[in-house]
XYZ file of C-alpha atoms in Angstrom:
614
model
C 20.820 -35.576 -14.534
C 18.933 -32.542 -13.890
C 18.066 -30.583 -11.170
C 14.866 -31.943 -10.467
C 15.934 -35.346 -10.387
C 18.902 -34.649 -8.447
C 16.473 -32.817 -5.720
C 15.193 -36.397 -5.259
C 17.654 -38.443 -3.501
C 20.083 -35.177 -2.575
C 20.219 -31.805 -0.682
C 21.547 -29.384 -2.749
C 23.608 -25.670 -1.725
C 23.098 -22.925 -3.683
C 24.561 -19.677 -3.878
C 24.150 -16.708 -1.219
C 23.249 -12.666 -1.683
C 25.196 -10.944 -4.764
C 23.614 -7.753 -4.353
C 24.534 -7.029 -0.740
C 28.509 -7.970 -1.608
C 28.371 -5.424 -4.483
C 26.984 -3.213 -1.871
C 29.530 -3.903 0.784
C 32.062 -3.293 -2.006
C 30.533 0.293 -2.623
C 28.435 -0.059 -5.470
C 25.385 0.850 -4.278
C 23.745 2.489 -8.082
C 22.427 -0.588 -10.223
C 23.552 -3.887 -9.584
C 22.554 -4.766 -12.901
C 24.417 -2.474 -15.148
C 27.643 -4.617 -13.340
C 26.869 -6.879 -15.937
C 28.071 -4.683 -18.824
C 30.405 -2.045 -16.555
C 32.465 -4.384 -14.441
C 31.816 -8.379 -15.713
C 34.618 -9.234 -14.072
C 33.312 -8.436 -10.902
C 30.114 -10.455 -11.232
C 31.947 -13.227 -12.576
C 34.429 -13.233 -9.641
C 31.431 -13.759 -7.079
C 30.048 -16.879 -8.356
C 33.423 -18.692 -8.998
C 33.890 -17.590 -5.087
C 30.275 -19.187 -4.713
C 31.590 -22.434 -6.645
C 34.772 -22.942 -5.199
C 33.498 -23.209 -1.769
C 30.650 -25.962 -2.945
C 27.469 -24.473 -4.271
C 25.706 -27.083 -6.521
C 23.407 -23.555 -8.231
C 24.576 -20.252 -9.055
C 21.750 -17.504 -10.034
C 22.293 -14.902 -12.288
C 22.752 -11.166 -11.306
C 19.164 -10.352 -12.819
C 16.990 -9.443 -9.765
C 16.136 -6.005 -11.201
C 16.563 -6.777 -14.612
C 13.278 -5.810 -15.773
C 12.265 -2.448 -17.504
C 10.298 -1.311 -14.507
C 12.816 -1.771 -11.698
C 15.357 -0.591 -14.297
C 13.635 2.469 -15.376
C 14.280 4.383 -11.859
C 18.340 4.426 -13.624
C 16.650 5.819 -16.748
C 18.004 1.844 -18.075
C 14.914 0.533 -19.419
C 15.828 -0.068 -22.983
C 18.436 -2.378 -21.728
C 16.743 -5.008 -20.579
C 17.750 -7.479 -23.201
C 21.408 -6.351 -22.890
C 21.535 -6.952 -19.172
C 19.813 -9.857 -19.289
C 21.904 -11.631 -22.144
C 25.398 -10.826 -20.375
C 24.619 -12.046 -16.854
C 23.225 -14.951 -18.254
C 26.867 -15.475 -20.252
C 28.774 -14.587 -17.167
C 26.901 -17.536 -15.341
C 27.299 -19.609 -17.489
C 31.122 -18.855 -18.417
C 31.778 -19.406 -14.240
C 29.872 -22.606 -13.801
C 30.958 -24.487 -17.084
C 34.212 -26.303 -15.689
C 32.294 -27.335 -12.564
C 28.739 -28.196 -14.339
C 27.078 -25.930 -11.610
C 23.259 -25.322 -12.547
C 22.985 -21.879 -13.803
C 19.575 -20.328 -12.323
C 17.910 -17.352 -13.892
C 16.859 -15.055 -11.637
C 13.912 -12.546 -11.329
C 12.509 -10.638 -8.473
C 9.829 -9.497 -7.607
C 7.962 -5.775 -7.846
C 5.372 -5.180 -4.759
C 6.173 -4.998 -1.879
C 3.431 -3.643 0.895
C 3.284 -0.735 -1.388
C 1.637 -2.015 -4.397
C 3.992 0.507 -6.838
C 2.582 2.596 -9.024
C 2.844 -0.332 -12.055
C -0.294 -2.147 -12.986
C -0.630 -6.196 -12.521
C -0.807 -6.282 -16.526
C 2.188 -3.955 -16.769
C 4.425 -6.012 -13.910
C 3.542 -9.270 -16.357
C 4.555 -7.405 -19.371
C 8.057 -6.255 -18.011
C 8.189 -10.235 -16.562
C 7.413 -11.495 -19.671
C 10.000 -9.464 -21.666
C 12.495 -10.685 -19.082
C 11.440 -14.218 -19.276
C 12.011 -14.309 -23.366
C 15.278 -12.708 -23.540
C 16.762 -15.161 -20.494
C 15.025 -18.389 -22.013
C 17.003 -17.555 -25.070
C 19.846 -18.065 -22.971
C 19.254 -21.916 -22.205
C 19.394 -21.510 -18.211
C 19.092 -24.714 -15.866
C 15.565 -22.944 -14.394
C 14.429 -20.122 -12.906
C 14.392 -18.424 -9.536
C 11.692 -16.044 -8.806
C 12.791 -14.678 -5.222
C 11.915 -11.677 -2.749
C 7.823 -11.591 -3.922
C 5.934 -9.990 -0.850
C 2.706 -9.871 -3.329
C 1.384 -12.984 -3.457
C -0.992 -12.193 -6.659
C 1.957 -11.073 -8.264
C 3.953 -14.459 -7.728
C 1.238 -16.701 -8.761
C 0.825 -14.658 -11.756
C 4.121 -14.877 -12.746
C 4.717 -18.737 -12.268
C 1.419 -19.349 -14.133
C 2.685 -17.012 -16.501
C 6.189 -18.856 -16.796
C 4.918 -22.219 -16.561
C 2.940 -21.319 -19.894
C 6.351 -20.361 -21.950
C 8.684 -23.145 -20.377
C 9.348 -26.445 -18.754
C 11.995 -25.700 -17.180
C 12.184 -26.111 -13.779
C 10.627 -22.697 -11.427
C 11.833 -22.168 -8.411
C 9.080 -19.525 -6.351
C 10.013 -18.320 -3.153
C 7.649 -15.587 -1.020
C 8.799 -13.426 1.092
C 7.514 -12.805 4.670
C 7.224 -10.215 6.628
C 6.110 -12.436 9.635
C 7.136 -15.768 10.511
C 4.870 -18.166 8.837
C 2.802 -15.328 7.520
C 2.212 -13.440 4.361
C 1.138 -9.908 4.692
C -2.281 -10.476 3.276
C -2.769 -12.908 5.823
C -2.016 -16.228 4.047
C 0.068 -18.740 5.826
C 3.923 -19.836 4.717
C 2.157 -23.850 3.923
C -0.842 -22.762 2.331
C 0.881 -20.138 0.047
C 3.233 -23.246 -0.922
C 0.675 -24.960 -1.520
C -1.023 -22.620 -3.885
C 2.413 -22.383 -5.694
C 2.547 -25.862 -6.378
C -1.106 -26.096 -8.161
C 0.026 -23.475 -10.229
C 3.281 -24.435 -11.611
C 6.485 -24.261 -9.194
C 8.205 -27.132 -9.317
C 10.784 -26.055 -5.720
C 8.866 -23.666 -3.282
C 9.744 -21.449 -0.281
C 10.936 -18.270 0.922
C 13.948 -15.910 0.914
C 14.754 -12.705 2.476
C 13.665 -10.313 5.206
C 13.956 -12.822 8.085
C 17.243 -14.948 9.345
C 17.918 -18.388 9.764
C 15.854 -18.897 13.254
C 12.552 -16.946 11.857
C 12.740 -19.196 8.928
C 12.786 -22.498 10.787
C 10.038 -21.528 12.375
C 7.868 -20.707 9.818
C 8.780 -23.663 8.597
C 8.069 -25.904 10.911
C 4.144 -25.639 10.145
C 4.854 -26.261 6.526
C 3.498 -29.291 4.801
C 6.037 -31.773 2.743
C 4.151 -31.024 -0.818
C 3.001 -33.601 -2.925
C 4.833 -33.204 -5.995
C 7.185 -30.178 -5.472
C 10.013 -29.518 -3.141
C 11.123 -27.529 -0.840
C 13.804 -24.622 -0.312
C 14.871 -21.885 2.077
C 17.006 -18.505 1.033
C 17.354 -16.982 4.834
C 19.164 -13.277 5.347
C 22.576 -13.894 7.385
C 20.615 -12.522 10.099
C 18.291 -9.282 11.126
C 19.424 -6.392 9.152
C 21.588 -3.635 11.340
C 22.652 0.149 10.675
C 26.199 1.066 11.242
C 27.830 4.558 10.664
C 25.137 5.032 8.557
C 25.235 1.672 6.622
C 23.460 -1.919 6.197
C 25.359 -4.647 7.960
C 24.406 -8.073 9.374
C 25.953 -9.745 11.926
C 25.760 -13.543 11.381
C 28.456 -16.150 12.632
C 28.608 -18.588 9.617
C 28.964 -21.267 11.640
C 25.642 -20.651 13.616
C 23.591 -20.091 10.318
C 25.327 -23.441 8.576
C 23.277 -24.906 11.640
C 20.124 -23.562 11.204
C 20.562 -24.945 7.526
C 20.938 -28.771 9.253
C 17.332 -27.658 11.122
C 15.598 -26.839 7.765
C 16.708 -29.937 6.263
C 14.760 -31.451 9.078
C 11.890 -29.988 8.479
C 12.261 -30.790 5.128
C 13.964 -28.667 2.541
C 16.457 -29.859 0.096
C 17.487 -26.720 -1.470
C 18.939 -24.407 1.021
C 21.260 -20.949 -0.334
C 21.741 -17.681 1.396
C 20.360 -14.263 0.960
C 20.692 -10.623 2.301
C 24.192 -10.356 4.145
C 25.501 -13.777 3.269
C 28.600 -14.399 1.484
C 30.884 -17.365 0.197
C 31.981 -18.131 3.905
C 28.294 -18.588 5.100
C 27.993 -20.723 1.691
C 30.983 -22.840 2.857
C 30.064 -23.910 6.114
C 26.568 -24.986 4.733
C 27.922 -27.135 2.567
C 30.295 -29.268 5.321
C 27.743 -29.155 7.590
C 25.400 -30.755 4.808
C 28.121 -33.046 3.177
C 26.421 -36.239 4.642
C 22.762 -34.968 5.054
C 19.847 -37.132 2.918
C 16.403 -35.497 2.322
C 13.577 -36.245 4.918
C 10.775 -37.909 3.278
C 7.997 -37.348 6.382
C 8.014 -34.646 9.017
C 5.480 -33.687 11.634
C 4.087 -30.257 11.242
C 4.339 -28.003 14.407
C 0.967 -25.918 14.011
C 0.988 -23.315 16.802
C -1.726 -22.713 19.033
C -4.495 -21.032 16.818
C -4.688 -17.015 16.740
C -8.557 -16.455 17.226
C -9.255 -13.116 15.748
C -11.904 -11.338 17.997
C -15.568 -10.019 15.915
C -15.479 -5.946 16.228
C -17.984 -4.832 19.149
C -21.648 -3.899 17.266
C -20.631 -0.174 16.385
C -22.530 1.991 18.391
C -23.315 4.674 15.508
C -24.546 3.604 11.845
C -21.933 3.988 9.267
C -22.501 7.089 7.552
C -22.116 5.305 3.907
C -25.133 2.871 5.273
C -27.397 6.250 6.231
C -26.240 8.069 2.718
C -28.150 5.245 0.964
C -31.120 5.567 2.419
C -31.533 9.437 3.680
C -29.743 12.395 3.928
C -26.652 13.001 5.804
C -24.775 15.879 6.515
C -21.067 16.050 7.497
C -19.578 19.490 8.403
C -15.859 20.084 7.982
C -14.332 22.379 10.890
C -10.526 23.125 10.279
C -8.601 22.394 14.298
C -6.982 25.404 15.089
C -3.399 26.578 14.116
C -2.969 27.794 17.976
C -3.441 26.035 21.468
C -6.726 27.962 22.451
C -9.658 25.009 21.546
C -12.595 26.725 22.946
C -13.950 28.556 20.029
C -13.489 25.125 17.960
C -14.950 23.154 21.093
C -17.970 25.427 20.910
C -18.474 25.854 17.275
C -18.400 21.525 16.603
C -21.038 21.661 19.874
C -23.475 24.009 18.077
C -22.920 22.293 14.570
C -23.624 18.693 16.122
C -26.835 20.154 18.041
C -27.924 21.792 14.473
C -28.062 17.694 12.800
C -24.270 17.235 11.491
C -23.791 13.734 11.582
C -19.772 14.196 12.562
C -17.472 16.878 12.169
C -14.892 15.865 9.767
C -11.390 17.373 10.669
C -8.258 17.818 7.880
C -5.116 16.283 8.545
C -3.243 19.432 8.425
C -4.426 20.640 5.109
C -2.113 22.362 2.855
C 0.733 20.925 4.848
C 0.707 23.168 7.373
C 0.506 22.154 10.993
C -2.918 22.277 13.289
C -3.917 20.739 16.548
C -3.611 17.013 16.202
C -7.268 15.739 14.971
C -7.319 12.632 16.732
C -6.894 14.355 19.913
C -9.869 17.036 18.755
C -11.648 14.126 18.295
C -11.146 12.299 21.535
C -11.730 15.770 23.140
C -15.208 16.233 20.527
C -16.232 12.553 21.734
C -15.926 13.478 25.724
C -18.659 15.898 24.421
C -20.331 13.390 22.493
C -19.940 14.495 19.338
C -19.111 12.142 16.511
C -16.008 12.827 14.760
C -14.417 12.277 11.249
C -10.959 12.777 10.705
C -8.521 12.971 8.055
C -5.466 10.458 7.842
C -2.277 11.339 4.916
C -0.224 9.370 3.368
C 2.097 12.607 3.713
C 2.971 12.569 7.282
C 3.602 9.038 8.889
C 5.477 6.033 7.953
C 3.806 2.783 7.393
C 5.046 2.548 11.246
C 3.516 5.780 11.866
C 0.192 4.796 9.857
C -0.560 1.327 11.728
C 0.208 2.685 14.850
C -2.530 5.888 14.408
C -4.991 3.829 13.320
C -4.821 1.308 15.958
C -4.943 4.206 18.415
C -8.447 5.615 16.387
C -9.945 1.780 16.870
C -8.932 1.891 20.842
C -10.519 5.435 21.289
C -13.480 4.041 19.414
C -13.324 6.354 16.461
C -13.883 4.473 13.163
C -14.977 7.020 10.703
C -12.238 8.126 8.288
C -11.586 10.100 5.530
C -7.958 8.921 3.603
C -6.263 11.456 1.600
C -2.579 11.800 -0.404
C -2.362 14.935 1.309
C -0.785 17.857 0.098
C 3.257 17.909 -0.283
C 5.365 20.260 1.973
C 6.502 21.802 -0.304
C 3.172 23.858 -0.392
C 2.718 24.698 3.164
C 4.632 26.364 6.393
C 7.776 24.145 6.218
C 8.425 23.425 2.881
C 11.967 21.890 3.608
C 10.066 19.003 5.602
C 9.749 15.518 4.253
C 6.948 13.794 2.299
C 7.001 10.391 2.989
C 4.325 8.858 1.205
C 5.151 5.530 1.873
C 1.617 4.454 0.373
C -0.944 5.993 -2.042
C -4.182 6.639 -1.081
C -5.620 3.701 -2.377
C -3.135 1.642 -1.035
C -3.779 2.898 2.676
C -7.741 2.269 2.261
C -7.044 -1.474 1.219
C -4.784 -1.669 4.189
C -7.391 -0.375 6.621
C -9.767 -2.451 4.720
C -6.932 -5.486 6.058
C -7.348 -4.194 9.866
C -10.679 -4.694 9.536
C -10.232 -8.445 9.565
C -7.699 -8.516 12.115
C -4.429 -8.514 10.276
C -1.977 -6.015 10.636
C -0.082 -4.401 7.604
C 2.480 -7.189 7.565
C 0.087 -10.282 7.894
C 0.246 -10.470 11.415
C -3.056 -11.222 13.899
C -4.078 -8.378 16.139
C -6.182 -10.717 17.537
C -9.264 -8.369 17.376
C -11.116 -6.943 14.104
C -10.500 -3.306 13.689
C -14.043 -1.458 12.452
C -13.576 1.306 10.129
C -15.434 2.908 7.572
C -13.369 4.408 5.008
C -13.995 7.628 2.736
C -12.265 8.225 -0.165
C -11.501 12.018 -1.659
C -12.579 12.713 -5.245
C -12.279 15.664 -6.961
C -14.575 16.835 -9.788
C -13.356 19.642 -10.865
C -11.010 18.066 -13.708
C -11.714 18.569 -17.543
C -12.121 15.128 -18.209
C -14.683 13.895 -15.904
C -14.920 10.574 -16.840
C -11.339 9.944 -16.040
C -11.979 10.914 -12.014
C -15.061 8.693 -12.122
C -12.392 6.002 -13.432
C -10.346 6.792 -10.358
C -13.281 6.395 -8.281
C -14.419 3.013 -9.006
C -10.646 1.586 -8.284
C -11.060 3.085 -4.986
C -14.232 1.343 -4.449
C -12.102 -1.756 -5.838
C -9.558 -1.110 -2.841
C -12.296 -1.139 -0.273
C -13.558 3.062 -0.322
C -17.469 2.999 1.088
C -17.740 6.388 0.294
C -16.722 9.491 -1.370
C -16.467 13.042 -0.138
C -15.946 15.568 -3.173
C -13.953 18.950 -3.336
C -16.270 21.774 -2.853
C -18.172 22.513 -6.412
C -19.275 25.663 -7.506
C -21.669 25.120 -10.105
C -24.973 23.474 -10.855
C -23.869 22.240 -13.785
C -21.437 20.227 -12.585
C -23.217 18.631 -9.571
C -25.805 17.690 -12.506
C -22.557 16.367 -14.310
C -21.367 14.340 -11.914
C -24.322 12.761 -11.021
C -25.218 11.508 -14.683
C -21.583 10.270 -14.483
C -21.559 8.436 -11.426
C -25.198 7.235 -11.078
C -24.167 3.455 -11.961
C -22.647 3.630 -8.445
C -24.105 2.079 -5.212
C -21.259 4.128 -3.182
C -22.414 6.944 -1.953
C -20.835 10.415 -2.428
C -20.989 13.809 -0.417
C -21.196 16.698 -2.657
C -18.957 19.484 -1.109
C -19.967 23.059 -0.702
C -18.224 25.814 1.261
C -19.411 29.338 1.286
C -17.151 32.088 0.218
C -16.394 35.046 2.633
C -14.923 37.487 -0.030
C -13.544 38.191 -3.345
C -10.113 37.790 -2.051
C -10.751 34.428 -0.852
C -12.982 33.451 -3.980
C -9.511 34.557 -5.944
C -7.361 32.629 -3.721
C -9.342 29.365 -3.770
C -9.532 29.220 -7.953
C -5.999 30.174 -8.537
C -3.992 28.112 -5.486
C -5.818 25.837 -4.195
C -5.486 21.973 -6.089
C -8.951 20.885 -6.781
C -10.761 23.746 -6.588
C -12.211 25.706 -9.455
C -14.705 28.476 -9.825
C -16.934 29.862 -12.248
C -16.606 32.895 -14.069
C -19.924 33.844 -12.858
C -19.243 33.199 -8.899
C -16.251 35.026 -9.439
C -17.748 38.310 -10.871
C -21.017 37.904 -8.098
C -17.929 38.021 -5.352
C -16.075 40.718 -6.920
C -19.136 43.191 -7.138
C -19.241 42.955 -3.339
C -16.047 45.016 -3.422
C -15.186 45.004 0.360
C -18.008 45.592 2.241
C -17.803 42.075 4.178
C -21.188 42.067 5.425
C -22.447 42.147 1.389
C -19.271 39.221 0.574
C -20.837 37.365 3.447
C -24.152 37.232 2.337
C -23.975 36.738 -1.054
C -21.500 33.836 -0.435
C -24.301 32.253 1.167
C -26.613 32.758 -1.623
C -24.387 31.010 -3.974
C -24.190 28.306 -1.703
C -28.025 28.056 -1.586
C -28.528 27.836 -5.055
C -25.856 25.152 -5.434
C -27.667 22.968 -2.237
C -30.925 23.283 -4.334
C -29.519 21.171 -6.805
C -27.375 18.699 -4.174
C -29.779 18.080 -2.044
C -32.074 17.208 -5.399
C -29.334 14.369 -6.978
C -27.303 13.581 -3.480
C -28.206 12.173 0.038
C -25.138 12.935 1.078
C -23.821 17.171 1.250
C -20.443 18.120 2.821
C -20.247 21.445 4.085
C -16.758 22.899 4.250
C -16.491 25.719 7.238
C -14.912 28.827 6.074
C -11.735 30.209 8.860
C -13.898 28.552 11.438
C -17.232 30.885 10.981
C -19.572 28.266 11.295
C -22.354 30.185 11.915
C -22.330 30.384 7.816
C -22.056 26.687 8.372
C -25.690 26.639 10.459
C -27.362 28.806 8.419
C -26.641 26.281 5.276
C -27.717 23.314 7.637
C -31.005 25.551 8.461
C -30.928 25.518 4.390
C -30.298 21.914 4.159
C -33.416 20.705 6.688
C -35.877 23.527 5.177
C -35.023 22.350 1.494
C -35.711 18.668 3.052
C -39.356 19.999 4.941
C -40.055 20.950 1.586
C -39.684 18.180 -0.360
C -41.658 15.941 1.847
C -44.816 18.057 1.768
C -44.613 18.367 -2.288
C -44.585 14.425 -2.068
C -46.896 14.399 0.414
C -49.764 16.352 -1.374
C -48.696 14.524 -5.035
């Protein structure tokens, strides 16, 4: 009999978390490697798994792929790995006739990783071949918090086997996926695609579980199963623990049966104990064959409020806009920045756009510049890092912008510590760019970065950085369009310093409907010009602006003045190709910055009355 049929008239008990006992034994490197290092080890947990009553076993492949291996530098040993877990398995669960499970876990989690879709299938697929050579009883595919990935891979599987697929998501939610799908319709979806047994694992305990169960659907065809954590996850003297009686989790495993699943193991923190008491407490237990869902009250998710300014991506497409860049100050005294952003908005800046402490070096706070700027009424635009904040942090900022009603944003890396005032601080780049802008992109119809309703639409329109000044320009239009993919409405460039390459990069990104704001800053000297094309990332300039700064020498008044000449010339040919221009203010001296904007309307004047008399 196999384990589908058996699934039919029984409730089976599978196996609980491998990787968290190797942990609590102190091997905390790759679980994986056990296979070849210490077998015995391996083997000795699932004959403890067996000999308290689990009717599955899964292998000790979770990570066994070449991606998730190749952070050991173990890549190349994926067949290896793969091959002696399976044997191990197997070798444990003969005398009993225990179904064998091969196991494979997932990549994403809310940070996509830095591995392609095609490349997370290609690692699955190599995975896949070398375990089906191993003639398991099915496969697990546990902990996915990426939905796309998941289906993919059980599409993927069902198309090389018939073996039975087990698919459990994981959520970080109750009931919820983080990209807003619910636990029954996510089941659902993994039944039309191939899973023969579906549910979740991980991240929650046993009474999260039930009840993000209890609005789950008996599926048509498939069944259903439930891998819960021993409990919510605790730090102790510096370590992982979980406190779960077993008794109290064996009865949550009675509950799930009730609502309906028939294959019911453990996961983070459990161990053959919690394993044993599920299996007395389900000695006598058939499968239910109807259940009434319990649908909770429906979350309504509010419409944003009209916004009260146009979206500057909306005005680039049609006419020009202008945003000026004013660093906040490295000190407490605001009133020269107050009064420069006052003077810029009154000269036709559309916002002032505001780093994120550039360089990695620490300014006045821009959101509160900008809830200071917007008491003057002034329209802001600030910079948000994925240097600086957690994914805590990150949520938590932006919901603040949204309640202080200031929804223009600029998302950037940012530049590591290492290069700024403290460079013993920590990067944390929990997210890339990209990832952060499709996350916004996820507040803007209601759902927090987990899945969850914030019952209200956040309204933000992001901007994306690009940078130019690269040999190979066709590679940072490349990067540009999956930005746009990830939800970017418009791009502001590094400051260029040629009219060649303004012409360049609009023959290159021309095919675009996204806007972009071509960046120029005026230089203030040739110490500065020096500084900007040997240290700064992203910035390069020409030989020619070099040599036209260094023949100022340092009379400032002539380095002034000719900086602003350059930055003329290079407008003439913006302001010919681009709506949108991005003035950068040099060490706060924005009256270079109103002279340009003087520039900017003139040039515009102009233009009119040539098509005027045409």
């Amino acid at each position: 009999m196999g384990l589908l049929q058996d699934l039919k008239t029984r409730v089976l008990t599978a196996d609980g978390a491998i990787g968290t006992l190797l942990y609590s034994y102190g091997l905390d490197y790759c679980h994986e490697e056990m296979n070849i290092a210490r077998p015995e080890i391996i083997e000795k947990i699932h004959s403890e798994y067996i000999a308290v009553g689990a009717d599955i076993i899964q292998t000790n492949t979770y990570g066994a792929n070449a991606i998730k291996l190749a952070r050991y530098g173990f890549e190349s040993r994926v067949k290896e790995f793969n091959e002696a877990a399976l044997k191990i398995a197997k070798r444990a669960a003969a005398p009993g006739g225990q179904y064998v499970l091969a196991t494979i876990g997932g990549i994403r989690g809310i940070r996509k990783s830095d591995a392609t879709l095609d490349e997370i299938l290609a690692a699955f697929q190599e995975q896949v071949e070398v375990l089906l050579a191993g003639e398991p009883d099915g496969f697990l595919l546990e902990t996915y918090y990426d939905f796309e990935e998941l289906s993919h891979c059980v599409h993927l599987l069902r198309s090389m086997t018939d073996l039975p697929i087990i698919a459990q998501v994981t959520m970080q939610e109750p009931g919820v996926l983080q990209n807003q799908m619910t636990l029954n319709e996510a089941l659902q979806d993994l039944e039309r695609v191939g899973a023969d047994i579906v549910g979740s694992n991980c991240r929650l305990g046993p009474f999260h579980t039930i009840q993000a169960f209890e609005g789950v659907n008996l599926p048509k065809t498939a069944f259903l199963s439930a891998y819960p954590n021993a409990s919510l996850l605790d730090i102790e003297d510096g370590r992982v623990v979980y406190e779960s009686e077993t008794d109290y989790f064996a009865r949550a495993a009675v509950e799930l049966v009730n609502q309906g699943v028939r294959l019911i193991g453990g996961c983070c923190g459990t161990t053959p104990k919690h394993i044993a008491a599920v299996k007395k407490y389900l000695a006598n237990l058939t499968p239910v064959e109807t259940k009434e869902e319990k649908h909770g009250h429906t979350q309504f998710v509010r419409i944003a409020e009209p916004r009260k300014q146009e979206p500057l991506h909306e005005k680039a497409k049609r006419e020009r806009s202008v945003i000026v860049e004013l660093d906040t100050p490295r000190h407490l005294e605001i009133e020269g920045f107050v009064e420069g952003a006052k003077q810029l908005a009154n000269a036709g800046a559309d916002v002032i756009m505001m780093a994120d402490n550039s360089l990695a070096s620490p300014r006045i706070s821009n959101i509160a510049m900008a809830a200071i700027l917007k008491e003057h009424g002034i329209r802001s635009l600030p910079h948000l890092t994925c240097r600086d904040r957690n994914l805590i942090g990150l949520q938590s900022h932006l919901m603040g912008l949204n309640a202080l009603e200031l929804h223009d944003i600029l998302v950037i890396t940012g530049d590591p510590t290492k290069v700024g005032d403290f460079p013993g601080a920590t990067s944390v780049y929990d997210v890339s760019s990209m990832e952060l802008i499709s996350l916004i992109k996820q507040l803007n119809k209601g759902g927090s970065f987990t899945g969850k309703s914030l019952r209200k639409q956040a309204d933000f329109s992001v901007a994306a950085a690009f940078n130019p000044n690269v040999r190979v320009l066709d590679r940072a239009v490349a990067r540009l369009e999956k930005k746009i993919e990830h939800g970017a409405d418009y791009f502001i460039s590094q400051p260029v310093y040629t009219k060649e390459k303004i012409i360049e990069i609009y023959e290159a990104t021309k095919h675009l409907d996204t806007p972009i704001y071509i960046g120029i800053m005026p230089l203030t000297s040739s110490r500065s010009a020096e500084f900007l094309h040997h240290e700064v990332p992203g910035i390069k300039l020409s030989d020619e602006v070099l040599a036209r700064m260094a023949a100022c020498g340092d009379d400032k008044d002539a380095a002034t003045a000719e900086g602003i000449a350059i930055a003329k010339e290079l407008l003439d040919t913006a302001c010919k190709y681009f709506n949108g221009i991005y003035l950068i203010t040099p060490f706060l001296r924005y009256e270079m910055t109103l002279e340009l904007m003087e520039y900017v309307k003139q040039y515009d004047v102009e233009s009119k009355g040539v098509q005027s008399n045409v």
